[in-house]
C-alpha positions as a printed Julia matrix, in Angstrom:
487×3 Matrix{Float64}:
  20.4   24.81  -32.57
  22.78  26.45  -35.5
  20.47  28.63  -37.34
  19.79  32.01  -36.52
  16.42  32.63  -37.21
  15.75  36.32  -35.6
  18.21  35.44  -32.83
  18.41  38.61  -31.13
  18.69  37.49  -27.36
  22.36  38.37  -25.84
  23.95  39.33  -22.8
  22.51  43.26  -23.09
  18.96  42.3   -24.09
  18.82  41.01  -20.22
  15.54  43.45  -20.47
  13.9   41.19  -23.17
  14.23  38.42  -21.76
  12.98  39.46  -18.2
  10.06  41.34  -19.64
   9.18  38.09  -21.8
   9.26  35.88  -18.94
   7.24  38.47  -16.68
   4.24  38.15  -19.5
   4.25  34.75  -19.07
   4.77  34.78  -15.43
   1.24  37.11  -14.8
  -0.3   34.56  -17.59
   0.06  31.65  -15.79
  -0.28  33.29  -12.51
  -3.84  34.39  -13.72
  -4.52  31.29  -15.08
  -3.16  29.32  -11.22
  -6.06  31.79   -9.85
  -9.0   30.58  -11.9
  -7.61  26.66  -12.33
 -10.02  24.25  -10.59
  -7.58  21.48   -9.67
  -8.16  18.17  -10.9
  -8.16  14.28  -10.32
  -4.77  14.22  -10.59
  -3.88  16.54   -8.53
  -5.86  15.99   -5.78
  -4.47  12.13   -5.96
  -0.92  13.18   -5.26
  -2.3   16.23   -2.79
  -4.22  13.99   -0.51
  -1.49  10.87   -0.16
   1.07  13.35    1.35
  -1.82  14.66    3.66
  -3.34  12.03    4.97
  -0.17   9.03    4.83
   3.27   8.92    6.86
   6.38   9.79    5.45
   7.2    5.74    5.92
   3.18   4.97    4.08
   4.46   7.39    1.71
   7.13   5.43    0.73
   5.01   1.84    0.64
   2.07   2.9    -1.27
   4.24   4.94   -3.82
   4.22   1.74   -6.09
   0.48   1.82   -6.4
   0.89   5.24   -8.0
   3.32   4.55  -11.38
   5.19   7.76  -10.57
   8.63   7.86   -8.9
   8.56   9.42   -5.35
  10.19  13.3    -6.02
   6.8   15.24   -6.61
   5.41  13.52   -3.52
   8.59  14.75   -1.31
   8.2   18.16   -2.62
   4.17  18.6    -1.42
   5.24  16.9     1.9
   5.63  19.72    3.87
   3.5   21.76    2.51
   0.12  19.61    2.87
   1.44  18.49    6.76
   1.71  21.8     7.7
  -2.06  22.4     6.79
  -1.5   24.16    3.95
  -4.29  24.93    1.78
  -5.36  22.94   -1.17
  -4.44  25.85   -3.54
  -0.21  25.85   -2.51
  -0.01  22.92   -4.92
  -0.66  25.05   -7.74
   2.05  27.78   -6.09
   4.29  24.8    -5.81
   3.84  23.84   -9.66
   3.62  27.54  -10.81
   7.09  28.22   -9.16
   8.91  25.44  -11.12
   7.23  26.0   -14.43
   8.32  29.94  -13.84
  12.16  28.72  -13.46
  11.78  26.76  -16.51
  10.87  29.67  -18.44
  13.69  31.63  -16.94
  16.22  29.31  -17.77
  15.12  28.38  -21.44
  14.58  31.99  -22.41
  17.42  33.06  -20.83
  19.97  30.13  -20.86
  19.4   27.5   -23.54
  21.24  28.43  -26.64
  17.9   27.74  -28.92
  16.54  30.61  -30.9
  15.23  33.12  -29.35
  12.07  33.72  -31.1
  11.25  29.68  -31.05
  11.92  30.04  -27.11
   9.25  32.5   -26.81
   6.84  30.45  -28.91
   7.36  26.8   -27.22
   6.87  29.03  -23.68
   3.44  29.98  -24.94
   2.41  26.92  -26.74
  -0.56  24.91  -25.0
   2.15  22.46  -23.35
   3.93  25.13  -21.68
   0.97  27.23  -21.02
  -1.5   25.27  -19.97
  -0.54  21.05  -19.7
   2.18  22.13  -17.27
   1.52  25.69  -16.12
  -1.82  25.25  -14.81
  -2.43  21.22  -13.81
  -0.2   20.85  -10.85
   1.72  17.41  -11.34
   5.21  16.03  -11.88
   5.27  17.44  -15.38
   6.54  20.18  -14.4
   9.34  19.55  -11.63
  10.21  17.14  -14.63
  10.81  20.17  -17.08
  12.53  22.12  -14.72
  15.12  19.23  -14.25
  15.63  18.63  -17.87
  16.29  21.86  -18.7
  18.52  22.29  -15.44
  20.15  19.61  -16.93
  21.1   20.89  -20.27
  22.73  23.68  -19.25
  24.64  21.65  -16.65
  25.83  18.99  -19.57
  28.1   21.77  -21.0
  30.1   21.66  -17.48
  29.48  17.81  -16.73
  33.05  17.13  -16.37
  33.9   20.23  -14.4
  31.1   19.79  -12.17
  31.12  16.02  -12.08
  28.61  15.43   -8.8
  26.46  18.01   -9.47
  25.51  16.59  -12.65
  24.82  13.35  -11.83
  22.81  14.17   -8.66
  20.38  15.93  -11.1
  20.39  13.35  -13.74
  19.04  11.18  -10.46
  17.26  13.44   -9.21
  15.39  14.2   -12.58
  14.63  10.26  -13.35
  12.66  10.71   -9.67
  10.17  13.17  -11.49
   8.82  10.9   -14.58
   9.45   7.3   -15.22
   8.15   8.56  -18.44
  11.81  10.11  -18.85
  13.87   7.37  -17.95
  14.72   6.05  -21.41
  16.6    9.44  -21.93
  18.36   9.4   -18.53
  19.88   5.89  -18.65
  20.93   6.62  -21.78
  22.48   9.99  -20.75
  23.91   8.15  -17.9
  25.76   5.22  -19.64
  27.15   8.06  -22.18
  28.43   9.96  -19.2
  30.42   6.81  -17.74
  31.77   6.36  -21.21
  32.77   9.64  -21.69
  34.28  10.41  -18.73
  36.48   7.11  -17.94
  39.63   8.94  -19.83
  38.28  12.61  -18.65
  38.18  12.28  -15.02
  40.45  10.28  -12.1
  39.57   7.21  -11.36
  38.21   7.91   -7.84
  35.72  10.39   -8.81
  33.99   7.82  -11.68
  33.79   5.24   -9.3
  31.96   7.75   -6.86
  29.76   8.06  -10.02
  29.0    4.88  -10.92
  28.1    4.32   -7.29
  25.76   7.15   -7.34
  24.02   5.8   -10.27
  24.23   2.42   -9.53
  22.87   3.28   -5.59
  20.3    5.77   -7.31
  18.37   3.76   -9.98
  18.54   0.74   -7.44
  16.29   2.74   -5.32
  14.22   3.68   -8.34
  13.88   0.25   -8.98
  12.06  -0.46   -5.74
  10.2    2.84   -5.85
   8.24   1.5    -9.09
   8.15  -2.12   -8.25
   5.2   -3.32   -9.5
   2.76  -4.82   -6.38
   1.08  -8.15   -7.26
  -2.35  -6.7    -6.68
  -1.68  -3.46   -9.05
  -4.22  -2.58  -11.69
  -1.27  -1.59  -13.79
   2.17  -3.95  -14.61
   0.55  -5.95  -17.23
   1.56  -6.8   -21.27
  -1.19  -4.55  -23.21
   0.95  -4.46  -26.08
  -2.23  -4.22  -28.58
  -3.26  -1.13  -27.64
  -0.48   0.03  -31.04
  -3.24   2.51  -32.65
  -3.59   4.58  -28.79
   0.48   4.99  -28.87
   0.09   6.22  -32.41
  -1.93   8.69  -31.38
  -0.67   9.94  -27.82
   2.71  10.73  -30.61
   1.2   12.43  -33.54
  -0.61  14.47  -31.17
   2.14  14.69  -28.4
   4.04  16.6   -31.31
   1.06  18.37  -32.85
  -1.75  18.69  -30.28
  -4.09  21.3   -32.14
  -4.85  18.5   -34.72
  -7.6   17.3   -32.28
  -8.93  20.28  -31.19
 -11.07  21.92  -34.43
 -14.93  21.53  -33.85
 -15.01  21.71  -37.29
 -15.55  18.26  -38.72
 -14.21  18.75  -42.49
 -11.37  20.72  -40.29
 -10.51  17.88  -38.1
 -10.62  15.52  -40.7
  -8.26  17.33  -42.91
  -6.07  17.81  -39.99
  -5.79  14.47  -38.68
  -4.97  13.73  -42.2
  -1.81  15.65  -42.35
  -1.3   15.16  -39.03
   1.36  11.65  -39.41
   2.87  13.39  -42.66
   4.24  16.65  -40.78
   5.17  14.61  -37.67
   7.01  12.03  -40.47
   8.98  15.08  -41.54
   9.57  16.54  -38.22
  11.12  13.51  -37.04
  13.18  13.35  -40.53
  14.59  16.99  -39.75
  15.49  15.62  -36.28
  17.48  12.59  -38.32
  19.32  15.07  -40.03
  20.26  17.87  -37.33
  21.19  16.11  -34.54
  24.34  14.35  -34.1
  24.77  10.93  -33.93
  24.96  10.41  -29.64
  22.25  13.39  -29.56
  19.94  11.1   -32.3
  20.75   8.0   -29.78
  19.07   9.86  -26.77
  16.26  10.62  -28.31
  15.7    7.09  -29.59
  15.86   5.87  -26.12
  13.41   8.35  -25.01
  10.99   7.17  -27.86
  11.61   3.29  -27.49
  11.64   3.53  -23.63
   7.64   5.25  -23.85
   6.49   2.49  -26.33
   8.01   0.02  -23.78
   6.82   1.72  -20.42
   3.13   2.12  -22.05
   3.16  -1.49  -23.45
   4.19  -3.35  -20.36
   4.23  -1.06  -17.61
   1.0    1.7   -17.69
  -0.92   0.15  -20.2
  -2.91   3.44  -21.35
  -0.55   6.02  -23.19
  -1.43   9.95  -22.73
  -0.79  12.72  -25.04
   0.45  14.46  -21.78
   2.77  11.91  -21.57
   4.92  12.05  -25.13
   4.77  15.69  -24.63
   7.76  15.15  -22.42
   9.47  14.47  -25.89
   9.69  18.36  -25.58
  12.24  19.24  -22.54
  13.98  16.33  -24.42
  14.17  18.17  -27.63
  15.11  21.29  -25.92
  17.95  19.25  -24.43
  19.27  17.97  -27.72
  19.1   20.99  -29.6
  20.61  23.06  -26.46
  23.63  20.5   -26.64
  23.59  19.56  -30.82
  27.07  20.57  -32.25
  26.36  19.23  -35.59
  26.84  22.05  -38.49
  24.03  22.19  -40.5
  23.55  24.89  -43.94
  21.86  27.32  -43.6
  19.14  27.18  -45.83
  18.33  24.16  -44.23
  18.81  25.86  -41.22
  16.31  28.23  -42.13
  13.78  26.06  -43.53
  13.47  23.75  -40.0
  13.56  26.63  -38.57
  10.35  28.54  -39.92
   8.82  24.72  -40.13
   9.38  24.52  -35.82
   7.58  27.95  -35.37
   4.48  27.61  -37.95
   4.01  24.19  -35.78
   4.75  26.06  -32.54
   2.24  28.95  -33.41
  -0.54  26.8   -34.15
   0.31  25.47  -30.56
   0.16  28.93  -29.65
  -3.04  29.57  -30.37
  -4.39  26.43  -29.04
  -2.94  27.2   -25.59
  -3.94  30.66  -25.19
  -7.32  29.59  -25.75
  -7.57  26.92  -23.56
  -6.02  29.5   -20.36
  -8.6   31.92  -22.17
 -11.38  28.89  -21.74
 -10.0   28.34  -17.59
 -10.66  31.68  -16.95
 -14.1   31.98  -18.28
 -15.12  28.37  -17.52
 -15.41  25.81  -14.82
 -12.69  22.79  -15.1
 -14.74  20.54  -13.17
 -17.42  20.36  -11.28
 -15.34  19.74   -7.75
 -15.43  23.39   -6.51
 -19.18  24.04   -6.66
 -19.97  20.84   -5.31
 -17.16  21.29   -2.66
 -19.03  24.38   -1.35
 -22.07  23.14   -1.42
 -21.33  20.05    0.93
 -19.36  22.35    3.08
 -22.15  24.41    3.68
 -25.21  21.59    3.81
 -23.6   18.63    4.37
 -22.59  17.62    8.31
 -19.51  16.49    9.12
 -21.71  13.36   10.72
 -23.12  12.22    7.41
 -21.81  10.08    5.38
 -21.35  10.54    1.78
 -20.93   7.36   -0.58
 -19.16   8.1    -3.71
 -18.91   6.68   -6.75
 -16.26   6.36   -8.75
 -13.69   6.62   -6.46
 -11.07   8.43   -9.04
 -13.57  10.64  -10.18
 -15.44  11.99   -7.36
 -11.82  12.15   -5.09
 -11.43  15.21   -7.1
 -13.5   17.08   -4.49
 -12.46  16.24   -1.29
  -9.44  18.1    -0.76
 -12.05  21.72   -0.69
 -13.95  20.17    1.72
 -13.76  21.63    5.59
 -15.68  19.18    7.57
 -15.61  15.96    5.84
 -12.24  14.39    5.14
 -13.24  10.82    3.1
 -15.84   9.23    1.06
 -16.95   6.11    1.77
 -16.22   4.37   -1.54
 -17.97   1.14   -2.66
 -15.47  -0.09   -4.49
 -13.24  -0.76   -1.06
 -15.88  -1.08    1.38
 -14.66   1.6     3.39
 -14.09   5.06    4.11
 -10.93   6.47    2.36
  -9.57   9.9     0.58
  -7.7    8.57   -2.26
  -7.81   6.29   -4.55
  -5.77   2.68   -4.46
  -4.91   1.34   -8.07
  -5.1   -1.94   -6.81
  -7.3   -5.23   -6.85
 -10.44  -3.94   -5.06
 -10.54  -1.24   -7.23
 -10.73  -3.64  -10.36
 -13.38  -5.67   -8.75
 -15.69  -2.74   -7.78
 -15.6   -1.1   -11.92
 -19.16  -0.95  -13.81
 -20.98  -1.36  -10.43
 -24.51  -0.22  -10.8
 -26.64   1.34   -8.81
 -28.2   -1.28   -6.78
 -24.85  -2.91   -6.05
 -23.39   0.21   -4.73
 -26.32   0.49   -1.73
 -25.85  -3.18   -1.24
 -22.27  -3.37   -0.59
 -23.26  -0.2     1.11
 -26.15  -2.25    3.36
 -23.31  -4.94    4.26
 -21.05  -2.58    6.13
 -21.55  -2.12    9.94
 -22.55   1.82    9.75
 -25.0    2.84   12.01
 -28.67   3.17   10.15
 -29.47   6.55   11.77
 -26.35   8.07    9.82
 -27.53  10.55    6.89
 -26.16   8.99    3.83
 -25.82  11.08    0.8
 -25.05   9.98   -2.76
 -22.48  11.06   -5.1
 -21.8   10.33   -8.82
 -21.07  12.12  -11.6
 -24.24  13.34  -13.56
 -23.63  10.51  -17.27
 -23.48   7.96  -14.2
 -26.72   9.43  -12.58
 -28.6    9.08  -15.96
 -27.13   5.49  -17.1
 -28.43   4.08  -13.31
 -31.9    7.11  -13.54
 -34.17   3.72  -12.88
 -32.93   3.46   -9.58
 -31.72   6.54   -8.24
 -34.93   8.54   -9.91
 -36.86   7.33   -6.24
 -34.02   9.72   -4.02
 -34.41  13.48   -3.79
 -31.39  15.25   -5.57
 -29.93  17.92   -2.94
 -27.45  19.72   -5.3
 -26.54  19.34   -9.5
 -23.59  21.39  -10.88
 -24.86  24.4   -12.99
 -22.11  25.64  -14.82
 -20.47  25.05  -17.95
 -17.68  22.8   -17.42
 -15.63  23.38  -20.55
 -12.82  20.19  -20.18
 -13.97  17.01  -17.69
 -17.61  15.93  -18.55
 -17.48  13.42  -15.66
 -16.74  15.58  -13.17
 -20.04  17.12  -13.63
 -21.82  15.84  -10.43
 -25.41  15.45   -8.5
 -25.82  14.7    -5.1
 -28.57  13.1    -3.86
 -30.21  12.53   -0.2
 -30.44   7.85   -0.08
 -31.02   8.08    3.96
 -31.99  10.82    6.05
């Protein structure tokens, strides 16, 4: 980026850097500490426990997510590593990201130090332990190797593969990168070494290909290309994320007002700083999410488009277009009022994890594991909600899950799970009744607490053993009650 707006990071303010990095180092480190894993998480965290490397592998296409994050846990969950190491995992490459944008990415300094603060960095990324993160680390490892791609020829494309493993989410980017890279270095390199290349590529996007081959009997894979106003959104709040979060109604609505007019400019100041190949990339990044979410995922997430920010940092990183500096000046100030709101939003919400629950999945996790034998059985309902809690448990490694029929730990995006949504109460204990369990098994209910009260006709008859009592401040439906159905 070509304007100098309080630039003051060079090679003898080493200490600034370092100190910066350590603040937001013990930050997220205290925030890792009070984090109460989620959904997600747990997902990814029990396949690599409780599947083969060769399972792994098949059931990867259920997942929508290329196979890298799942390599990286691996070892860690078959050595019998505790839940919590996935958060050390996450918290390790999120800490190398910061390094290496503070320190190496020739972006201004003071808008380095913001974007590593802002509620992406801080919390999204920092503190919910998934393939966002790996994904950042990559991308940024990436722009600083793009200055040396044709001296270091291999390296660079091993991490451009190795990157589009993360995120399909960034693929878009990466082909494009890719292609450019072939193009550019036909005349720049012998012959030899870009057909080595092109192999590589070729060899490594084939096996992408089959990683996210869509199964026939996958819930996701299917045209949901009306679903035009939810894109909209996950973008004008991928870029500006503190527009949604003001209690204050007259706030909000004044907000979400402005909201598409500063993202409209934004994306003008993009048009006019970046050069023509760096403007390219970032249109395939945008086109390629608008064509994943249509036809591929189906449901776009803010968390999602805010990938469009290692991306940025990329294209700025690498932008040799001269600019005035006025101008200069202007986008500058512009990027940091919109990266201090973001600021503020993110310190809150690691402010909010510290003093609040996340979810409800610790407490309850303690309470089975200390009430709960490892001979009952505990039917849970729904599957991607309540799998939040088994990885805490000691004693009990699956649910029994109505919408399967069957004992499992997590959850299979596939055709059972389509046919067992909306089930009520009284179907749950029936398809419950119609499996071969032995009667004299202790069967205990669990459901989050909105799904308690929607089925309260029912389930009102059972004795509730345990409710979570504290404040959960972000997932309402992981806010659960237990109840005794068979003793």
């Amino acid at each position: 980026m070509n304007f100098k707006l309080f630039n003051i990071s060079s090679n003898n303010k080493l200490w600034l850097d370092i100190s910066i990095w350590s603040v937001f180092s013990i930050c997220t480190a205290i925030g890792i500490f009070h984090h109460e894993s989620w959904r997600d998480e747990a997902q990814k965290w029990l396949i690599v426990r409780d599947l083969n490397f060769y399972d792994i592998i098949k059931f990867i296409s259920y997942e929508g997510h290329p196979i890298l994050w799942y390599l990286v846990l691996y070892p860690f969950a078959k050595l019998g590593l505790p839940y919590f190491f996935i958060k050390i995992v996450n918290w390790m490459f999120i800490n190398v990201s910061a390094f290496l944008l503070i320190r190496f990415v020739n972006i201004n300094w003071l808008l380095k130090v913001l974007l590593c603060f802002s509620y992406m960095f801080l919390f999204e990324y920092a503190l919910i332990a998934t393939n966002y993160s790996i994904t950042f680390c990559l991308i940024i490892i990436l722009s600083i190797l793009y200055k040396s791609r044709f001296q270091y020829p291999y390296g660079y494309t091993f991490t451009v593969i190795l990157a589009s493993y993360s995120h399909i989410m960034v693929l878009g980017f990466l082909l494009a990168l890719s292609i450019y890279y072939l193009y550019e270095s036909y005349s720049k390199l012998k012959i030899s070494v870009w057909v080595i290349l092109i192999s590589i590529f070729m060899i490594g996007y084939i096996l992408l290909y089959f990683q996210m081959k869509k199964q026939p009997d996958a819930l996701f894979g299917y045209p949901n290309i009306h679903n035009v106003g939810e894109i909209y959104s996950s973008i004008i709040n991928g870029i500006i994320s503190y527009a949604n979060s003001f209690n204050n109604l007259y706030i909000f609505q004044i907000t979400n007002l402005f909201s598409p007019i500063i993202v409209i400019v934004f994306f003008v100041f993009l048009l006019i700083f970046l050069q023509w190949d760096m403007t390219c990339l970032l249109i395939c990044f945008i086109g390629f999410y608008v064509i994943v979410i249509s036809f591929y995922y189906g449901t776009p997430s803010v968390r999602h488009f805010m990938l469009i920010v290692p991306i940025l940092v990329f294209l700025f990183d690498n932008n040799k277009k001269q600019i005035h500096k006025v101008y200069g000046l202007f986008f500058g100030i512009f990027i940091g009022v919109l990266l201090l709101f973001e600021d503020v939003k993110g310190i809150n919400k690691l402010l909010s994890e510290i003093k609040y629950s996340f979810s409800g999945s610790t407490e309850m996790a303690n309470y089975i594991n200390d009430k709960v034998s490892e001979k009952d059985i505990i039917i849970a309902y729904p599957c991607y909600t309540t799998s939040s809690i088994i990885p805490y448990l000691k004693n009990i490694n699956q649910f029994w899950y109505p919408e399967y029929y069957r004992k499992s730990s997590f959850v299979n995006w596939n055709g059972e799970l389509w046919f067992g949504f909306n089930l009520n109460a009284h179907d749950i204990f029936s398809r419950y009744k119609k499996t071969n369990i032995d009667s004299n098994t202790v069967a205990h209910f669990l459901c989050p607490k909105e799904y308690y009260l929607a089925n309260l006709n029912l389930l009102k008859m059972y004795p509730i053993e345990y409710k979570n009592k504290d404040y959960i401040f972000e997932k309402q439906d992981e806010d659960f009650i237990l109840i005794l159905i068979s003793d």
